[in-house]
Amino acid sequence: MQCVVTGGNVKVLGKAVHSLSRIGDELYVEPQEEGLALRSVNSSRSAYASFLFAPLFFSRYSIPRGLNFRCKLAIKSVQTVFRSLATLEKTVEKCHIGLDEQKDRLTFTLHCKHGLLKTHNLSYQDSESLEAVFDKDSCANVFRAQPRVLVDTVVHFPTSLEEVTLTLSDERMWVRNHVEDEAERSKAVLTELCLAADEFDHFDIKLHNSITFCLKEFRGLLLFAESTGLPVTMYLDEPGSPVVLSVTDSVLEGNFVLATLSDDHYLRQSNRGADAEQTRPPDDFMNDDMDAYLIAMDSSVAPGPSTADPPSLAAFRKPPAPNYRTRTYSEEEEDGEEDPERPPDKKFRSLFFGSVLPPSPRRSSQPFTTQEVLASDSEEDEAEAD
Amino acid sequence: MKFRGKIIDVACLNHFTRVVTTISKLTKTCVLRLTPDNLFFILSGKVTNGGVSMWCELLQNNFFDEYQMEGVSSEFNQICLEVSPENLSRALRTVQCAKSVKIKLTKKHCACLTVAAELPTLSSASRVVTHDVPVEVIPRRLWQEFKEPVMPDFDVSIYLPPLKMLKNVVDRMKNLSNFLVIEANMNGEMNLKIQTDLVSVSTHFKDLGNPPWGEDASQDGGPSQRGDPELLAEATVDIRKLQQFLVGQQVNPSKAMCNIVHQNVVHLILLHEDVSLQYFIPAVA
């Protein structure tokens, strides 16, 4: 395998690696005919990211026909190759990636100015295929925004914040931080802001609902989008269904798939949508009359975001079982041998997505009960093979 | 009780944010006291914070373009809230580019200081961001804990050397010892000393100058009556408390003074154009 990246694309590749490092500790590399795939997943399997660099991204992309190779590396070591992107931009002319199967190494050679060659030999481990399957087209809500809009939005939330909730209506999106339990509510700062439809390049909402997902991984994608200036497309569906974030251009495609809180969670929350002023508030001084602890809820001037009617809860109650996930992982192994020429299966193999936070009965990873599962009958057999 | 303030000027917003950020570096929680003319950030000396106390006074007029408040009653026209200055500081820091920022007392799931900012956007409407900072209303019966501190009957009052220089010295000394002796006299001389089993280090400052307090300063009629201006007054303090105070300072004050009550307390006073900050560090036995 020989891949050569030149010029500005070296920085793009580096940025992708750094972006993936926000997801998980390991980088899965899979050279395919349609391009080089770099992927990562987090330990609780609630976030997955993949970048596919088409052959045209490279100044040279040659992989042996029928190469069926995939491996994983410690992402920190790959990050070392692309450390200090600013310097990279100025000094690196090209980056050569080679595979040494005998020594189990991937070699990254940076050709820098003044004839300087920096060679990094990174050992890899064989790995199973890592591919979340998801269906963007079946998502009810799609919108696309310039990265600047999204970066300006997340900047208002502290970096330590875990989760954020998006609430959608026809013309607006409310973004607020999600506070898990009642005790925290009295101590935590609640931040909320509203984005209007016209701030987006594309805003197509069919389903009014609220989706909650982890901000950390979202920021990972924004890191990449902002530096490349590519617009971000978000595909959202029901709560519990993963949210997909995409950046694409002619030579690359990046997808971040993040788990969302499932629906039964929203029943527990009182309708918070009412208590924030969504539109330009008129002089609301009089509404803020506060009298020695006896105050009624501050009622909003504009209609608050609606909360979707929860679908039946039966499917969503099961707590995540760790051994269940391991079972599905080996199922992946089984299916990994699929024909590389077939375009990746877009149906979401959602078995990954477990809890981000410590397991709680509310949070469930069970949307797959409502979706078609591939090879479902073989699961029981796999249990022993584990 | 009502409170609503609005800041439109960018420089005022910046300045206010810096004050709140400085306070946040000094303490995790404090009391915000609102009166028709002023805002106070107060920390009363308790065992839990090592006896350190703080009083920061702001003239509301210098920061807010609009300011309306109604206290607990017309007789007691004040509001006292317990707040985490870090939360407030973070909320303010994210909205520095806002067209306007409103801070109001609201009741959401609990009492909150809501920071509502209008942000400029590329589209037609401006974006409104709200941060609800939870606060606790302090009942009137506890208000006496948060009164303006009395000027101590100091033995020496002296201008501090440049804060940055002081911070550098204290930072180095902190590595060697937990306790620092601050001594000064009415002749513009100040020494910082530490002593351990292996080493003793002292830094000497000269020609600092002494504030002319006059008769209305100390209750005893003024330090000038104490006799020998060379006489040094000293206090031994926990060096970390002093360091914490210095770390938080972001802007050079117009005046920086230190009053020492011999082996009792160190009283630091920083005066800016529209903000005054007093910090008391008790001497350790």
XYZ file of C-alpha atoms in Angstrom:
671
model
C 0.000 0.000 0.000
C 1.355 3.420 -0.923
C -0.454 6.665 -0.261
C 0.979 10.098 -0.766
C -0.663 13.244 0.505
C 0.676 16.587 -0.593
C 0.394 20.221 0.229
C -2.623 21.493 2.150
C -4.141 18.035 2.335
C -1.547 17.016 4.887
C -3.081 19.453 7.288
C -6.557 18.184 6.487
C -5.461 14.646 7.232
C -3.871 15.783 10.479
C -6.993 17.642 11.470
C -9.060 14.549 10.831
C -6.803 12.528 13.108
C -7.070 15.096 15.875
C -10.793 15.186 15.425
C -11.010 11.421 15.731
C -8.941 11.552 18.889
C -11.883 13.298 20.550
C -13.903 10.174 20.052
C -11.739 7.258 21.089
C -8.248 6.093 21.899
C -7.700 3.954 18.861
C -7.577 4.757 15.207
C -8.918 2.121 12.866
C -7.345 2.259 9.451
C -8.819 0.488 6.472
C -7.539 1.139 2.964
C -10.267 0.384 0.487
C -10.729 0.848 -3.211
C -13.043 3.736 -2.638
C -10.470 5.389 -0.452
C -8.693 5.361 2.868
C -11.023 5.000 5.819
C -10.015 6.294 9.235
C -12.394 5.518 12.059
C -12.769 5.682 15.765
C -15.284 4.687 18.375
C -15.523 5.447 22.051
C -15.303 2.880 24.793
C -18.988 2.894 25.616
C -19.823 2.610 21.951
C -21.986 5.666 22.073
C -20.006 7.678 19.578
C -18.474 6.709 16.301
C -16.654 8.721 13.692
C -15.285 7.926 10.298
C -13.457 9.788 7.586
C -13.216 8.431 4.095
C -10.582 10.001 1.894
C -11.198 9.268 -1.786
C -8.270 8.292 -4.025
C -8.323 11.801 -5.522
C -7.461 13.257 -2.136
C -4.046 11.682 -2.539
C -1.467 12.551 -5.121
C -0.821 8.853 -5.233
C -3.093 6.130 -3.960
C -2.191 2.589 -4.820
C -3.345 -0.402 -2.890
C -2.817 -3.959 -4.058
C -5.870 -5.433 -5.684
C -7.847 -7.516 -3.304
C -6.121 -6.074 -0.303
C -8.211 -6.968 2.663
C -6.421 -5.180 5.364
C -7.497 -3.356 8.436
C -5.711 -2.436 11.546
C -5.860 -0.241 14.570
C -3.261 2.009 16.119
C -3.030 4.000 19.290
C -4.394 7.326 18.197
C -1.914 9.211 20.309
C 0.944 7.893 18.205
C -0.700 9.014 15.008
C -1.343 12.378 16.583
C 2.372 12.699 17.218
C 2.994 12.485 13.494
C 0.633 15.375 12.936
C 1.529 17.369 15.989
C 1.672 21.118 15.625
C -0.442 21.580 12.539
C 0.683 25.141 12.088
C 4.278 24.045 11.607
C 3.100 21.172 9.479
C 1.488 23.555 7.111
C 4.631 25.543 6.685
C 7.250 22.849 6.507
C 5.755 19.616 5.224
C 5.654 19.158 1.496
C 4.248 15.702 1.429
C 3.339 12.787 3.626
C 3.889 9.225 2.518
C 2.019 6.382 4.160
C 3.304 2.904 3.646
C 2.416 -0.509 4.967
C 4.948 -3.034 6.154
C 2.956 -6.179 6.748
C 5.925 -8.233 7.759
C 6.829 -5.969 10.605
C 3.247 -5.016 11.399
C 4.004 -1.372 10.894
C 2.508 1.619 9.206
C 5.175 4.048 8.165
C 4.423 7.751 7.978
C 7.158 9.670 6.259
C 6.977 13.433 6.258
C 8.971 15.080 3.500
C 9.796 18.502 4.816
C 11.568 21.522 3.507
C 15.317 21.537 3.143
C 15.364 17.846 2.407
C 14.378 16.857 5.922
C 12.692 13.482 6.248
C 10.780 12.526 9.338
C 9.861 8.879 9.511
C 7.420 7.494 12.010
C 7.078 3.740 12.276
C 3.859 2.961 14.052
C 3.027 -0.553 15.073
C -0.473 -1.658 14.509
C -2.700 -4.418 15.703
C -4.995 -6.436 13.552
C -8.522 -5.460 14.122
C -12.030 -6.315 13.305
C -13.985 -4.111 10.994
C -15.449 -1.092 12.621
C -18.376 0.328 10.833
C -21.524 1.773 12.203
C -24.326 1.459 9.767
C -26.697 4.306 9.599
C -29.313 5.621 7.271
C -29.162 9.340 6.777
C -31.994 9.361 4.287
C -34.513 8.026 6.702
C -33.945 10.809 9.201
C -36.854 13.139 9.651
C -34.925 16.299 10.379
C -32.052 17.560 8.327
C -30.248 20.811 8.488
C -26.994 22.235 7.275
C -25.006 25.100 8.690
C -21.700 26.839 8.253
C -19.311 25.718 10.947
C -19.029 29.255 12.276
C -22.684 29.264 13.365
C -22.258 26.019 15.278
C -18.951 27.043 16.828
C -20.498 30.312 17.997
C -23.264 28.271 19.565
C -21.192 25.759 21.491
C -18.851 28.413 22.809
C -21.537 29.397 25.279
C -21.440 26.044 26.955
C -18.636 25.197 29.354
C -16.156 22.636 28.081
C -16.876 20.417 31.025
C -20.493 20.143 29.988
C -21.555 16.670 29.087
C -24.731 16.896 27.158
C -26.748 19.325 25.165
C -30.381 19.241 24.067
C -31.634 20.478 20.720
C -35.303 21.253 20.464
C -36.726 21.699 17.001
C -39.672 23.513 15.584
C -40.441 24.700 12.078
C -38.534 27.920 12.309
C -36.242 27.538 15.233
C -33.792 25.426 17.085
C -33.258 25.817 20.793
C -30.000 24.638 22.239
C -29.624 24.156 25.935
C -27.508 22.199 28.342
C -28.926 19.051 29.735
C -28.806 18.522 33.446
C -29.218 14.963 34.472
C -30.545 14.955 37.981
C -32.604 17.158 40.200
C -29.834 17.794 42.702
C -27.592 19.282 40.074
C -30.280 21.569 38.815
C -30.124 23.835 41.795
C -26.400 24.286 41.361
C -25.810 24.222 37.663
C -25.985 27.174 35.353
C -28.649 26.583 32.718
C -27.745 28.027 29.370
C -30.107 28.368 26.482
C -29.998 29.938 23.100
C -32.111 29.954 20.026
C -31.090 29.706 16.394
C -33.414 30.873 13.661
C -33.977 28.877 10.515
C -32.419 31.556 8.351
C -29.054 31.105 10.022
C -28.855 27.705 8.381
C -28.063 26.892 4.778
C -30.760 24.269 4.882
C -33.403 23.664 7.534
C -35.866 20.897 6.949
C -37.787 19.857 10.008
C -40.533 17.267 9.733
C -40.664 16.213 13.331
C -40.827 18.564 16.271
C -38.905 16.974 19.057
C -35.961 17.246 21.419
C -32.725 15.388 21.022
C -29.986 15.131 23.619
C -26.443 14.097 22.857
C -22.929 14.513 24.065
C -21.222 17.780 23.343
C -17.640 16.569 23.516
C -17.818 14.523 20.360
C -19.802 17.203 18.595
C -16.958 19.583 19.308
C -14.608 17.049 17.760
C -16.407 17.349 14.467
C -16.555 21.118 14.663
C -12.794 21.142 15.071
C -12.477 19.603 11.658
C -15.284 21.537 10.000
C -14.076 24.874 11.191
C -10.541 24.388 9.980
C -11.629 23.171 6.554
C -14.551 25.554 6.282
C -16.877 22.794 5.188
C -20.555 23.091 6.109
C -21.899 20.589 8.597
C -25.043 18.623 7.847
C -26.965 17.147 10.756
C -29.431 14.334 10.473
C -31.744 13.885 13.415
C -34.604 11.603 14.058
C -36.403 10.300 17.114
C -34.873 10.606 20.548
C -32.916 7.426 21.059
C -31.961 7.318 17.407
C -28.443 8.426 16.790
C -27.719 11.802 15.336
C -25.415 11.894 12.325
C -23.151 14.802 11.538
C -21.538 14.969 8.123
C -18.980 17.022 6.365
C -18.412 16.308 2.701
C -16.615 17.586 -0.259
C -15.550 16.046 -3.512
C -12.651 14.122 -2.065
C -13.622 13.341 1.473
C -16.521 12.427 3.653
C -16.607 12.603 7.412
C -19.417 11.179 9.516
C -19.872 11.413 13.233
C -22.597 9.244 14.695
C -23.619 10.050 18.241
C -26.075 8.284 20.490
C -28.959 10.253 21.880
C -31.002 9.941 25.001
C -34.070 7.874 24.475
C -37.569 9.082 24.904
C -38.635 7.876 28.306
C -36.199 10.334 29.723
C -38.222 13.283 28.535
C -41.290 12.275 30.412
C -39.484 12.890 33.643
C -38.600 16.432 32.821
C -41.144 19.127 33.367
C -41.694 21.280 30.370
C -38.660 23.488 30.655
C -39.326 24.970 27.303
C -41.704 27.414 28.846
C -39.315 29.147 31.096
C -36.896 30.738 28.690
C -37.591 33.749 26.606
C -37.290 32.518 23.119
C -37.775 35.635 21.064
C -36.488 39.087 21.635
C -37.994 39.699 25.037
C -39.961 42.886 25.494
C -39.192 44.835 28.609
C -39.727 41.964 30.967
C -38.892 43.720 34.168
C -42.422 43.492 35.422
C -42.503 39.776 34.797
C -39.566 39.279 37.060
C -41.317 40.399 40.177
C -39.861 38.290 42.818
C -41.356 38.069 46.220
C -39.850 36.190 49.113
C -39.762 32.704 47.608
C -43.357 32.674 46.493
C -43.123 33.020 42.779
C -45.021 31.382 40.011
C -43.072 30.092 37.056
C -41.885 32.837 34.772
C -44.101 32.301 31.755
C -42.610 32.844 28.401
C -43.791 35.397 25.881
C -43.279 33.261 22.823
C -44.332 29.691 22.398
C -41.763 27.392 23.811
C -40.426 24.359 22.024
C -42.812 21.487 21.904
C -41.913 18.131 23.310
C -42.808 15.252 21.120
C -45.380 12.728 22.192
C -43.408 9.808 23.447
C -43.863 6.612 21.564
C -44.597 3.494 23.514
C -42.152 3.037 26.301
C -42.050 -0.691 26.445
C -39.241 -0.906 23.978
C -37.027 1.526 25.797
C -36.904 0.319 29.345
C -34.202 -2.277 29.271
C -30.988 -1.212 30.945
C -27.857 -1.703 28.887
C -26.218 -5.041 29.515
C -22.473 -5.017 29.040
C -22.217 -8.563 27.855
C -24.774 -7.830 25.231
C -22.459 -5.395 23.642
C -19.587 -7.815 23.549
C -21.793 -10.242 21.770
C -22.598 -7.748 19.115
C -18.972 -6.880 18.730
C -18.120 -10.373 17.710
C -21.006 -10.305 15.369
C -19.235 -7.460 13.683
C -16.227 -9.634 13.250
C -18.337 -12.139 11.478
C -19.739 -9.616 9.105
C -16.483 -7.879 8.563
C -15.670 -10.107 5.665
C -18.235 -8.573 3.429
C -17.421 -7.722 -0.108
C -15.452 -4.469 -0.043
C -16.861 -3.423 -3.355
C -20.363 -3.157 -2.037
C -21.025 0.335 -0.736
C -21.102 0.320 3.055
C -24.365 -0.783 4.484
C -26.262 2.264 5.428
C -28.653 0.639 7.830
C -27.645 1.550 11.275
C -26.122 -1.256 13.177
C -27.116 0.460 16.315
C -26.138 -2.232 18.702
C -23.188 -0.135 19.660
C -24.803 2.587 21.398
C -24.812 2.223 25.078
C -24.843 4.714 27.811
C -22.521 7.661 27.858
C -22.929 8.234 31.569
C -22.943 5.514 34.230
C -25.749 3.151 33.467
C -29.104 4.305 34.579
C -32.342 2.557 33.882
C -33.734 5.586 32.116
C -31.100 5.637 29.503
C -31.402 2.816 27.105
C -29.532 1.699 24.113
C -32.332 -0.177 22.628
C -33.498 1.597 19.502
C -32.438 -1.436 17.576
C -35.416 -3.289 18.882
C -37.379 -1.232 16.456
C -34.936 -1.466 13.606
C -33.970 -4.238 11.375
C -31.020 -6.081 12.770
C -28.714 -7.918 10.444
C -28.066 -11.562 11.201
C -30.104 -11.342 14.349
C -30.594 -15.054 14.693
C -26.924 -15.754 14.836
C -26.559 -13.693 18.022
C -27.375 -16.528 20.320
C -24.784 -18.675 18.657
C -22.166 -15.991 18.970
C -22.567 -15.835 22.696
C -20.506 -18.981 23.120
C -18.011 -18.026 20.483
C -17.243 -14.938 22.509
C -37.723 41.981 45.160
C -36.755 42.978 41.698
C -33.507 43.546 39.969
C -32.743 44.367 36.393
C -29.580 45.855 35.010
C -28.497 46.381 31.440
C -25.034 46.932 30.073
C -24.633 48.216 26.537
C -21.139 49.601 26.434
C -18.537 47.012 25.481
C -15.870 48.508 27.706
C -18.192 48.457 30.714
C -19.119 44.862 30.023
C -15.474 43.989 29.769
C -14.635 45.765 32.978
C -17.524 44.229 34.887
C -16.563 40.785 33.641
C -13.014 41.298 34.796
C -14.153 42.303 38.259
C -16.348 39.239 38.550
C -13.529 37.048 37.264
C -11.163 38.483 39.868
C -13.698 37.732 42.586
C -14.120 34.219 41.250
C -10.404 33.607 41.746
C -10.647 34.643 45.373
C -13.566 32.579 46.518
C -15.947 29.856 45.405
C -19.034 31.478 46.786
C -19.752 34.952 47.972
C -22.623 37.268 48.709
C -23.800 39.762 46.145
C -25.475 42.687 47.771
C -27.488 45.069 45.631
C -28.472 48.565 46.657
C -29.822 51.394 44.516
C -26.343 52.839 44.018
C -23.929 49.988 44.482
C -23.110 46.370 44.034
C -21.040 44.600 46.650
C -19.310 41.251 46.491
C -18.811 40.137 50.061
C -17.055 37.263 51.705
C -17.346 37.205 55.453
C -14.476 35.730 57.409
C -15.226 32.257 58.610
C -13.178 29.374 59.829
C -13.969 27.511 56.638
C -12.163 29.995 54.450
C -9.304 30.435 56.861
C -10.697 33.611 58.332
C -10.137 35.534 55.129
C -12.717 38.145 54.311
C -13.333 40.309 51.307
C -15.316 43.400 50.450
C -15.627 44.602 46.885
C -17.630 47.692 46.121
C -18.794 48.825 42.692
C -20.653 51.958 41.709
C -23.499 50.676 39.575
C -23.592 53.829 37.542
C -20.160 53.173 36.134
C -21.150 49.852 34.628
C -24.852 49.712 33.943
C -26.696 51.817 31.414
C -29.942 50.825 33.035
C -30.330 49.735 36.611
C -33.528 49.143 38.470
C -33.975 47.446 41.752
C -36.504 47.067 44.487
C -35.294 45.582 47.700
C -36.978 43.425 50.241
C -38.983 46.359 51.501
C -38.871 50.128 51.199
C -37.235 50.354 54.590
C -34.630 47.772 53.691
C -34.077 48.550 50.053
C -31.451 45.904 49.410
C -31.119 42.443 47.986
C -28.603 39.902 49.270
C -27.872 36.821 47.200
C -25.435 34.005 47.639
C -23.848 33.222 44.309
C -20.915 31.388 42.811
C -18.849 34.072 41.102
C -17.277 31.461 38.847
C -20.670 30.703 37.298
C -21.369 34.363 36.786
C -17.918 34.974 35.376
C -18.225 32.135 32.874
C -21.614 33.317 31.716
C -20.288 36.834 31.200
C -17.121 35.763 29.477
C -18.979 34.027 26.681
C -20.979 37.110 25.789
C -18.264 39.723 25.468
C -19.259 40.522 21.907
C -22.908 41.075 22.759
C -24.869 44.111 21.667
C -26.378 44.282 25.123
C -26.390 42.221 28.271
C -29.195 42.152 30.793
C -28.769 40.756 34.259
C -31.955 40.128 36.131
C -33.216 38.369 39.153
C -35.623 35.703 38.051
C -37.269 32.641 39.403
C -36.912 29.525 37.378
C -36.705 26.173 39.109
C -35.014 28.192 41.841
C -33.951 31.794 42.269
C -31.564 32.765 39.494
C -29.559 35.627 38.201
C -30.260 35.427 34.527
C -27.682 36.821 32.167
C -29.460 37.468 28.883
C -27.320 38.664 26.018
C -28.231 39.817 22.574
C -25.628 38.597 20.153
C -24.975 39.908 16.688
C -25.567 37.411 13.907
C -25.319 37.380 10.153
C -29.047 36.947 9.769
C -31.841 39.379 10.389
C -32.744 38.561 13.957
C -30.193 38.719 16.721
C -29.604 35.716 18.841
C -30.497 35.717 22.489
C -28.444 33.605 24.860
C -29.552 33.174 28.413
C -27.553 31.812 31.284
C -29.506 31.100 34.434
C -27.068 31.272 37.319
C -28.630 29.762 40.425
C -28.520 31.962 43.511
C -29.847 31.765 47.014
C -31.670 34.671 48.537
C -30.282 35.582 51.923
C -32.980 36.464 54.420
C -32.853 39.806 56.134
C -32.128 38.373 59.533
C -28.671 37.302 58.327
C -27.761 40.604 56.746
C -25.703 41.832 59.679
C -23.037 39.308 58.756
C -22.418 41.216 55.582
C -21.779 44.734 56.719
C -18.972 46.929 55.515
C -15.817 46.059 57.417
C -14.499 48.590 59.852
C -11.095 50.048 59.072
C -8.805 48.281 61.500
C -6.722 50.142 63.988
C -3.567 49.601 62.014
C -0.019 50.066 63.156
C 1.410 50.638 59.718
C -0.113 51.663 56.429
C 2.015 51.477 53.323
C 1.646 51.482 49.535
C 2.296 48.096 47.972
C 5.024 47.535 45.402
C 3.777 46.760 41.858
C 1.478 43.760 42.169
C 3.206 41.824 39.459
C 6.519 42.105 41.222
C 4.924 41.137 44.491
C 3.319 38.128 42.856
C 6.619 36.949 41.428
C 8.282 37.120 44.828
C 5.421 35.396 46.609
C 5.246 32.670 43.949
C 8.888 31.780 44.508
C 8.614 31.902 48.260
C 5.585 29.674 48.250
C 7.767 26.810 47.086
C 9.829 27.044 50.227
C 7.434 27.697 53.023
C 3.766 27.869 53.928
C 4.099 30.954 56.066
C 5.229 34.405 55.129
C 6.052 37.322 57.368
C 4.986 40.706 56.051
C 6.579 43.597 57.826
C 6.569 47.291 57.069
C 7.097 50.647 58.654
C 5.944 54.189 58.214
C 9.139 55.016 56.343
C 8.120 53.335 53.101
C 9.977 50.097 53.825
C 8.473 46.653 53.471
C 10.027 43.217 53.881
C 8.722 39.805 52.974
C 10.414 37.027 54.888
C 10.248 33.278 55.034
C 12.124 30.979 57.306
C 12.614 27.246 57.162
C 15.065 24.864 58.817
C 17.436 25.071 55.899
C 17.012 28.514 54.534
C 15.677 31.965 55.180
C 14.827 34.355 52.396
C 13.829 37.962 52.634
C 12.949 40.509 50.004
C 13.250 44.189 50.838
C 11.322 47.027 49.252
C 12.220 50.660 49.818
C 10.680 54.047 49.107
C 7.175 52.684 48.778
C 5.518 55.615 50.421
C 2.849 55.678 53.069
C -0.732 56.755 52.490
C -1.605 59.985 54.269
C -4.552 58.793 56.278
C -4.712 61.734 58.577
C -6.807 61.919 61.704
C -9.920 60.178 60.537
C -8.152 56.957 59.717
C -7.207 55.013 62.757
C -9.345 55.267 65.831
C -6.391 56.227 67.898
C -5.848 59.416 65.993
C -3.392 58.333 63.332
C -0.267 56.311 63.008
C 1.879 59.411 62.940
C 1.374 59.557 66.627
C 2.907 56.203 67.155
C 6.366 57.516 67.241
C 9.325 56.025 65.479
C 8.572 55.697 61.770
C 11.294 53.056 61.534
C 9.347 50.774 63.821
C 8.295 47.697 61.926
C 4.907 46.112 62.331
C 4.606 42.555 61.167
C 2.137 39.765 60.663
C 2.700 36.143 59.721
C 0.181 34.892 57.190
C -0.566 31.753 55.237
C 1.303 32.389 52.013
C -1.313 30.678 49.891
C -3.933 33.215 50.895
C -1.721 36.042 49.776
C -0.912 34.254 46.581
C -4.562 33.640 45.860
C -5.217 37.318 46.226
C -2.416 38.260 43.865
C -3.231 35.649 41.238
C -6.680 37.054 40.704
C -5.612 40.588 39.940
C -5.877 41.300 36.283
C -5.670 45.028 36.122
C -3.231 47.372 37.794
C -5.061 49.368 40.411
C -4.666 53.101 40.709
C -3.816 52.638 44.351
C -2.724 49.564 46.256
C -2.244 49.725 50.008
C -1.515 47.442 52.860
C -2.448 48.038 56.467
C -0.858 45.890 59.123
C -2.122 45.396 62.616
C 0.856 43.966 64.403
C 0.548 40.165 64.607
C -3.121 40.392 63.989
C -4.269 41.025 60.469
C -3.098 42.205 57.062
C -5.583 44.448 55.318
C -5.092 44.915 51.591
C -6.892 47.671 49.740
C -6.997 48.035 45.980
C -8.609 51.063 44.438
C -9.550 51.288 40.796
C -11.504 54.073 39.177
C -14.885 52.603 39.916
C -14.156 49.516 41.980
C -12.628 49.107 45.394
C -11.498 45.806 46.792
C -10.564 45.085 50.402
C -9.093 41.807 51.517
C -8.327 40.760 55.085
C -5.865 38.017 55.846
C -5.666 37.069 59.519
C -2.272 36.476 61.037
C -1.505 32.949 62.113
C -0.582 32.387 65.685
